PDB file of C-alpha atoms in Angstrom:
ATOM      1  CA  UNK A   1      19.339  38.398 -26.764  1.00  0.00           C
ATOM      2  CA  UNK A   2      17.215  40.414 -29.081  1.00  0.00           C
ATOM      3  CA  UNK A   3      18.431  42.479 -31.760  1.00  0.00           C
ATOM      4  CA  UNK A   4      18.684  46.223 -30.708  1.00  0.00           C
ATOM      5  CA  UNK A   5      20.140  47.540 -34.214  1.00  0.00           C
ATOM      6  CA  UNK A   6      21.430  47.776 -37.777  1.00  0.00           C
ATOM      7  CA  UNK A   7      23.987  50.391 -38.203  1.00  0.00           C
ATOM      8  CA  UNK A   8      26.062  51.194 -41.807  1.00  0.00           C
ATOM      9  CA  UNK A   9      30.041  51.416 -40.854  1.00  0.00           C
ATOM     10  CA  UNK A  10      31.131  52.567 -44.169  1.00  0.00           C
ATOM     11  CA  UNK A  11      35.118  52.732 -44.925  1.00  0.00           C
ATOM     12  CA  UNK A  12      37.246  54.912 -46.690  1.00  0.00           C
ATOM     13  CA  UNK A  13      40.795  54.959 -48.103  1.00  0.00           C
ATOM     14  CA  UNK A  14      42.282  58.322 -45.978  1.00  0.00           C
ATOM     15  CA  UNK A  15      39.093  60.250 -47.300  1.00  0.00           C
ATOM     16  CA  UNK A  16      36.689  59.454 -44.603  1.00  0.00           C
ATOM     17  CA  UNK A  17      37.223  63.458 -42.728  1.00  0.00           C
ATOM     18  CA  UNK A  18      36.187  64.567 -46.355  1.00  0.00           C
ATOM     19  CA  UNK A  19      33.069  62.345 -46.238  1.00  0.00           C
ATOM     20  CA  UNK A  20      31.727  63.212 -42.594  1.00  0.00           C
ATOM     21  CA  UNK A  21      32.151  66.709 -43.955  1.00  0.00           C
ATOM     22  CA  UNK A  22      30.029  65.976 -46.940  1.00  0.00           C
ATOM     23  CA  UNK A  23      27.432  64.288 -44.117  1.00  0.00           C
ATOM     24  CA  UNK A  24      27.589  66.821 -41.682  1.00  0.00           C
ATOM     25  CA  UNK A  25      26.979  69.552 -44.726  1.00  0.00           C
ATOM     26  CA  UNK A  26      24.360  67.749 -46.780  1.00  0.00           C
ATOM     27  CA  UNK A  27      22.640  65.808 -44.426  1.00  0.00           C
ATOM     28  CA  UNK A  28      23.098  67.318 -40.832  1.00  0.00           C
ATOM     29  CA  UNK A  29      24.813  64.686 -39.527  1.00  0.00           C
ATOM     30  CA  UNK A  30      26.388  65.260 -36.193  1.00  0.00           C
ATOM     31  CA  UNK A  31      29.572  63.753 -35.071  1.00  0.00           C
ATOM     32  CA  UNK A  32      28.875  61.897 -31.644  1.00  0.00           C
ATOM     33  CA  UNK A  33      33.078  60.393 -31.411  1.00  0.00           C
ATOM     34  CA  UNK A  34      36.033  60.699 -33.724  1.00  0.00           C
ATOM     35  CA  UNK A  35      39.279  58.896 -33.086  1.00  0.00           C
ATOM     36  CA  UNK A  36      42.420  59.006 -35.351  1.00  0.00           C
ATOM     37  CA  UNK A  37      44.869  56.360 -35.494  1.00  0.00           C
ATOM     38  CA  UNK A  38      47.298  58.770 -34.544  1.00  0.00           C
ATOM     39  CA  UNK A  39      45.394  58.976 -31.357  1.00  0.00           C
ATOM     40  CA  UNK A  40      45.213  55.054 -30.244  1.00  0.00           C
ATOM     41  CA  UNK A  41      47.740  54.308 -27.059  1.00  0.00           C
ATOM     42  CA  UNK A  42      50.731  53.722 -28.592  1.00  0.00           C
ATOM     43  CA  UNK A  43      50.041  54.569 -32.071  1.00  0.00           C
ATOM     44  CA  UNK A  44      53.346  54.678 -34.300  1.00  0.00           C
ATOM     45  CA  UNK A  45      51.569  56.070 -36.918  1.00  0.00           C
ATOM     46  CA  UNK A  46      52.809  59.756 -38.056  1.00  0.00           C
ATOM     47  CA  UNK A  47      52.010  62.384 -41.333  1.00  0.00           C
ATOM     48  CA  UNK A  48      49.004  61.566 -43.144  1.00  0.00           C
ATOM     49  CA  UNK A  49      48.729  58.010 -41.872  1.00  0.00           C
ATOM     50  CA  UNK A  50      48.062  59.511 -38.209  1.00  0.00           C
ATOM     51  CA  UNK A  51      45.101  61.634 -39.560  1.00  0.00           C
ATOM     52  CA  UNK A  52      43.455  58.540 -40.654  1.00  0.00           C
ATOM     53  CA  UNK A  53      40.268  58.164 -38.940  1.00  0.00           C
ATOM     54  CA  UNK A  54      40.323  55.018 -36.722  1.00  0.00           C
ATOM     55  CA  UNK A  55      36.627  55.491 -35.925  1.00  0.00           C
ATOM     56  CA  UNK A  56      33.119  58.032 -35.970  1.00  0.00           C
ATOM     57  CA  UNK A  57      30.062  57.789 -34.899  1.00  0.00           C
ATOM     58  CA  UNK A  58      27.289  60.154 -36.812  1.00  0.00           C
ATOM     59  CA  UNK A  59      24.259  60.806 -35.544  1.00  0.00           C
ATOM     60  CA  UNK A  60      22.021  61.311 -38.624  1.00  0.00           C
ATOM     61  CA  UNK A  61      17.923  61.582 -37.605  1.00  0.00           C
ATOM     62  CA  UNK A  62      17.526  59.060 -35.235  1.00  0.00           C
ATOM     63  CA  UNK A  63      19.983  56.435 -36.217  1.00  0.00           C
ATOM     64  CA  UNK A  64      24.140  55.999 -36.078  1.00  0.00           C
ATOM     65  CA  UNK A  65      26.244  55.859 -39.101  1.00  0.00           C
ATOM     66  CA  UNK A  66      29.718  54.534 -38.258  1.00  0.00           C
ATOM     67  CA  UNK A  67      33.070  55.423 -39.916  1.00  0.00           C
ATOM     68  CA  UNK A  68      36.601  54.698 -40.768  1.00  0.00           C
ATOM     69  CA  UNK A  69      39.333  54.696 -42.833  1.00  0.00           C
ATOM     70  CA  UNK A  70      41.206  51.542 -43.690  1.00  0.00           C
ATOM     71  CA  UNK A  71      44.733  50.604 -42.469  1.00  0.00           C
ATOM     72  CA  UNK A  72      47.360  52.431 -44.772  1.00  0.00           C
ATOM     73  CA  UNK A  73      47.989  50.116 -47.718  1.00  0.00           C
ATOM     74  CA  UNK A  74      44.599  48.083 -47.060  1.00  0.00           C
ATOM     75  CA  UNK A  75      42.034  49.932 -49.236  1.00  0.00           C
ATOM     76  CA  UNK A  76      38.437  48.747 -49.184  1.00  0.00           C
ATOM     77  CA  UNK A  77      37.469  48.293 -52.124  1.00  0.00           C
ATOM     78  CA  UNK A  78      33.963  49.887 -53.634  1.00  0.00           C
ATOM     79  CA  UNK A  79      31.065  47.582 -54.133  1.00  0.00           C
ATOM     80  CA  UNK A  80      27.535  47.614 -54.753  1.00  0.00           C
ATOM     81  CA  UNK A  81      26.207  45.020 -52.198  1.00  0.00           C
ATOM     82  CA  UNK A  82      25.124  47.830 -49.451  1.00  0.00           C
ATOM     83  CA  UNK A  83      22.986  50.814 -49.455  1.00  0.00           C
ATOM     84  CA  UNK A  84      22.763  53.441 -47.018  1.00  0.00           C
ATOM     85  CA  UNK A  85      18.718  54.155 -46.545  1.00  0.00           C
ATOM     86  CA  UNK A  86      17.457  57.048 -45.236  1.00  0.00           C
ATOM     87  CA  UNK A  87      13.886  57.054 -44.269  1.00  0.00           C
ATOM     88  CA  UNK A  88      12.124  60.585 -44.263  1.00  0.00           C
ATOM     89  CA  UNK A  89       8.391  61.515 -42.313  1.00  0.00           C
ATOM     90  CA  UNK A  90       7.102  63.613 -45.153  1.00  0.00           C
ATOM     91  CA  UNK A  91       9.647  65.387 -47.877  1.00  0.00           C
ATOM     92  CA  UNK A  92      10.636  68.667 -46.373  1.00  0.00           C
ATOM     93  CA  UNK A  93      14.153  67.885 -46.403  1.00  0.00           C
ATOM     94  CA  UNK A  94      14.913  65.170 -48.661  1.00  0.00           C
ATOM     95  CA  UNK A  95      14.723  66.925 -52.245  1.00  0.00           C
ATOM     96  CA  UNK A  96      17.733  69.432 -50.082  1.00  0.00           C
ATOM     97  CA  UNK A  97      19.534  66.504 -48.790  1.00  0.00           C
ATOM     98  CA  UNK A  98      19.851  64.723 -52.424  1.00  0.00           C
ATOM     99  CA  UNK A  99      20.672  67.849 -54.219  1.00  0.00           C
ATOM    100  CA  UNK A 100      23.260  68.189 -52.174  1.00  0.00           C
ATOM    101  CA  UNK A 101      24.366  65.232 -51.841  1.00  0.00           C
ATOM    102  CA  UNK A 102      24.550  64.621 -55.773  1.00  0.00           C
ATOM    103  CA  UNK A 103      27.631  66.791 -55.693  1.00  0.00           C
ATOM    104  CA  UNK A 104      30.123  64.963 -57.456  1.00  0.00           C
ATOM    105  CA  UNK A 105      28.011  62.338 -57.273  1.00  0.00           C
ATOM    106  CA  UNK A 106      26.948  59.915 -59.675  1.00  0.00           C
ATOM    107  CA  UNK A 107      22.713  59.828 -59.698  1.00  0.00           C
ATOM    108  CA  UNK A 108      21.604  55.822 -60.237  1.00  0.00           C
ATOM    109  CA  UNK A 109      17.925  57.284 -59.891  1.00  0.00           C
ATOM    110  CA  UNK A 110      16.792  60.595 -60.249  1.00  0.00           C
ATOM    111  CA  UNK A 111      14.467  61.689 -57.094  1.00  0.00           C
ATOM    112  CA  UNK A 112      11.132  61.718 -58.012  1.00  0.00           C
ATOM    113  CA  UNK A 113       6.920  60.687 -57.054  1.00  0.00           C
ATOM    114  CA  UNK A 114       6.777  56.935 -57.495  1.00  0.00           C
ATOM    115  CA  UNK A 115       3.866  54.468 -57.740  1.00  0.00           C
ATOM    116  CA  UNK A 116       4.363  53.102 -53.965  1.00  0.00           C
ATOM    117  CA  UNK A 117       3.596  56.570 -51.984  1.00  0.00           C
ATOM    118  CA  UNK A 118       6.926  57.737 -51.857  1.00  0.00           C
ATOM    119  CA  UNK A 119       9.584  60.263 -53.000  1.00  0.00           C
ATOM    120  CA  UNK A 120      12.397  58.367 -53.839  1.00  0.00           C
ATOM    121  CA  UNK A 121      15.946  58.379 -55.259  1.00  0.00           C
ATOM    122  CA  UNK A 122      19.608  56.548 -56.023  1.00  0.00           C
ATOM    123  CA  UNK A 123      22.635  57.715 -55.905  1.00  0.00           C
ATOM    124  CA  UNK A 124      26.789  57.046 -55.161  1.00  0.00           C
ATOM    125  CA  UNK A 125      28.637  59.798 -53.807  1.00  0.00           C
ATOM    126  CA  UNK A 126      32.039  60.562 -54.423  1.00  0.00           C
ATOM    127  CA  UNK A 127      32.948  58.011 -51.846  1.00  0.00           C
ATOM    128  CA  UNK A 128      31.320  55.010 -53.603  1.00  0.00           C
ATOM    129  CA  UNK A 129      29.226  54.889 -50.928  1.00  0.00           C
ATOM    130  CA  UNK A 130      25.512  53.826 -52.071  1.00  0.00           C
ATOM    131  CA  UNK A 131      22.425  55.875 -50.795  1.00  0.00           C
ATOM    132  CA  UNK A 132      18.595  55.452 -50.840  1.00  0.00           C
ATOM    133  CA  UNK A 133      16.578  58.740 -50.244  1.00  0.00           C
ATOM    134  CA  UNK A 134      12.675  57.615 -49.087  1.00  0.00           C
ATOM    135  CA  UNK A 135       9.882  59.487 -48.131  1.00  0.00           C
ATOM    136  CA  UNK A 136       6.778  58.498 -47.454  1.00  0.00           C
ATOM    137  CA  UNK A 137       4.245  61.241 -49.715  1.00  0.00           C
ATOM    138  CA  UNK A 138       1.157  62.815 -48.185  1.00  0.00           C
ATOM    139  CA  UNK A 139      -1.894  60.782 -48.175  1.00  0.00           C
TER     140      UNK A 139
END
C-alpha cells in the first residue's frame, strides 16, 4: 500500500477550542468534525473535562490538520521535534496569516525574502505548537 498522506495531529491540555479558534481566525481553517469527550457513547466525563475536545479535523488549503486535547491529568508536553509547514503559491496571504498568527506568539524567525526564492518565517504560538510559513517568491 502506498502512502496517501502526512497529516499534523497536534494536542492540547483543555485549550485545543481556543487554538482551532486561533486557526480558523488567522489562517482560515475550516472545521470538517469536532467531537468532545463529553460526546463519546458512554462518556462519564462532566464540567470542563466533557468540553475537552476528543477529536477535529481542519481543513486548512488543501491539507487536514488534526486535533485534540489530552485525557484530563495526561498533559502533552511541548517539544520542538515537529513543525507545522504551510506551503503558499505566491505571498498574498502569508505576510496576513503570520501577523496574525504572531499574536501571543513567540517569533523564532522573523518573515522575510530569503536566498532560496522564498518568503519565509518561524514561529510558536501560544499553544507551543511550531509553524513554518513558505512561499515560493515570483520569478
Amino acid at each position: 500500500m502506498a502512502l496517501k498522506t502526512v497529516n499534523a495531529y497536534l494536542n492540547f491540555d483543555g485549550t485545543a477550542s481556543d487554538a482551532i479558534a486561533l486557526y480558523e481566525r488567522a489562517l482560515g481553517a475550516n472545521v470538517q468534525y469536532l467531537q468532545r469527550f463529553g460526546e463519546m457513547p458512554g462518556s462519564t466525563f462532566t464540567g470542563d473535562d466533557a468540553n475537552r475536545v476528543m477529536h477535529a479535523t481542519l481543513a486548512l488549503g488543501s491539507g487536514t490538520l488534526m486535533i485534540s486535547d489530552s485525557m484530563p491529568g495526561a498533559a502533552p508536553s511541548r517539544g520542538t521535534a515537529i513543525q507545522v509547514c504551510i506551503q503558499y503559491d505566491g505571498t498574498d496571504d502569508v505576510d496576513r496569516h503570520f501577523a496574525a498568527m504572531s499574536e501571543g506568539a513567540q517569533v523564532t524567525m522573523p518573515l522575510e525574502n530569503t536566498f532560496w526564492g522564498a518568503r519565509f518565517g518561524t514561529l510558536t504560538d501560544r499553544y507551543g505548537v511550531n509553524w513554518m510559513f513558505n512561499a515560493e517568491l515570483p520569478k
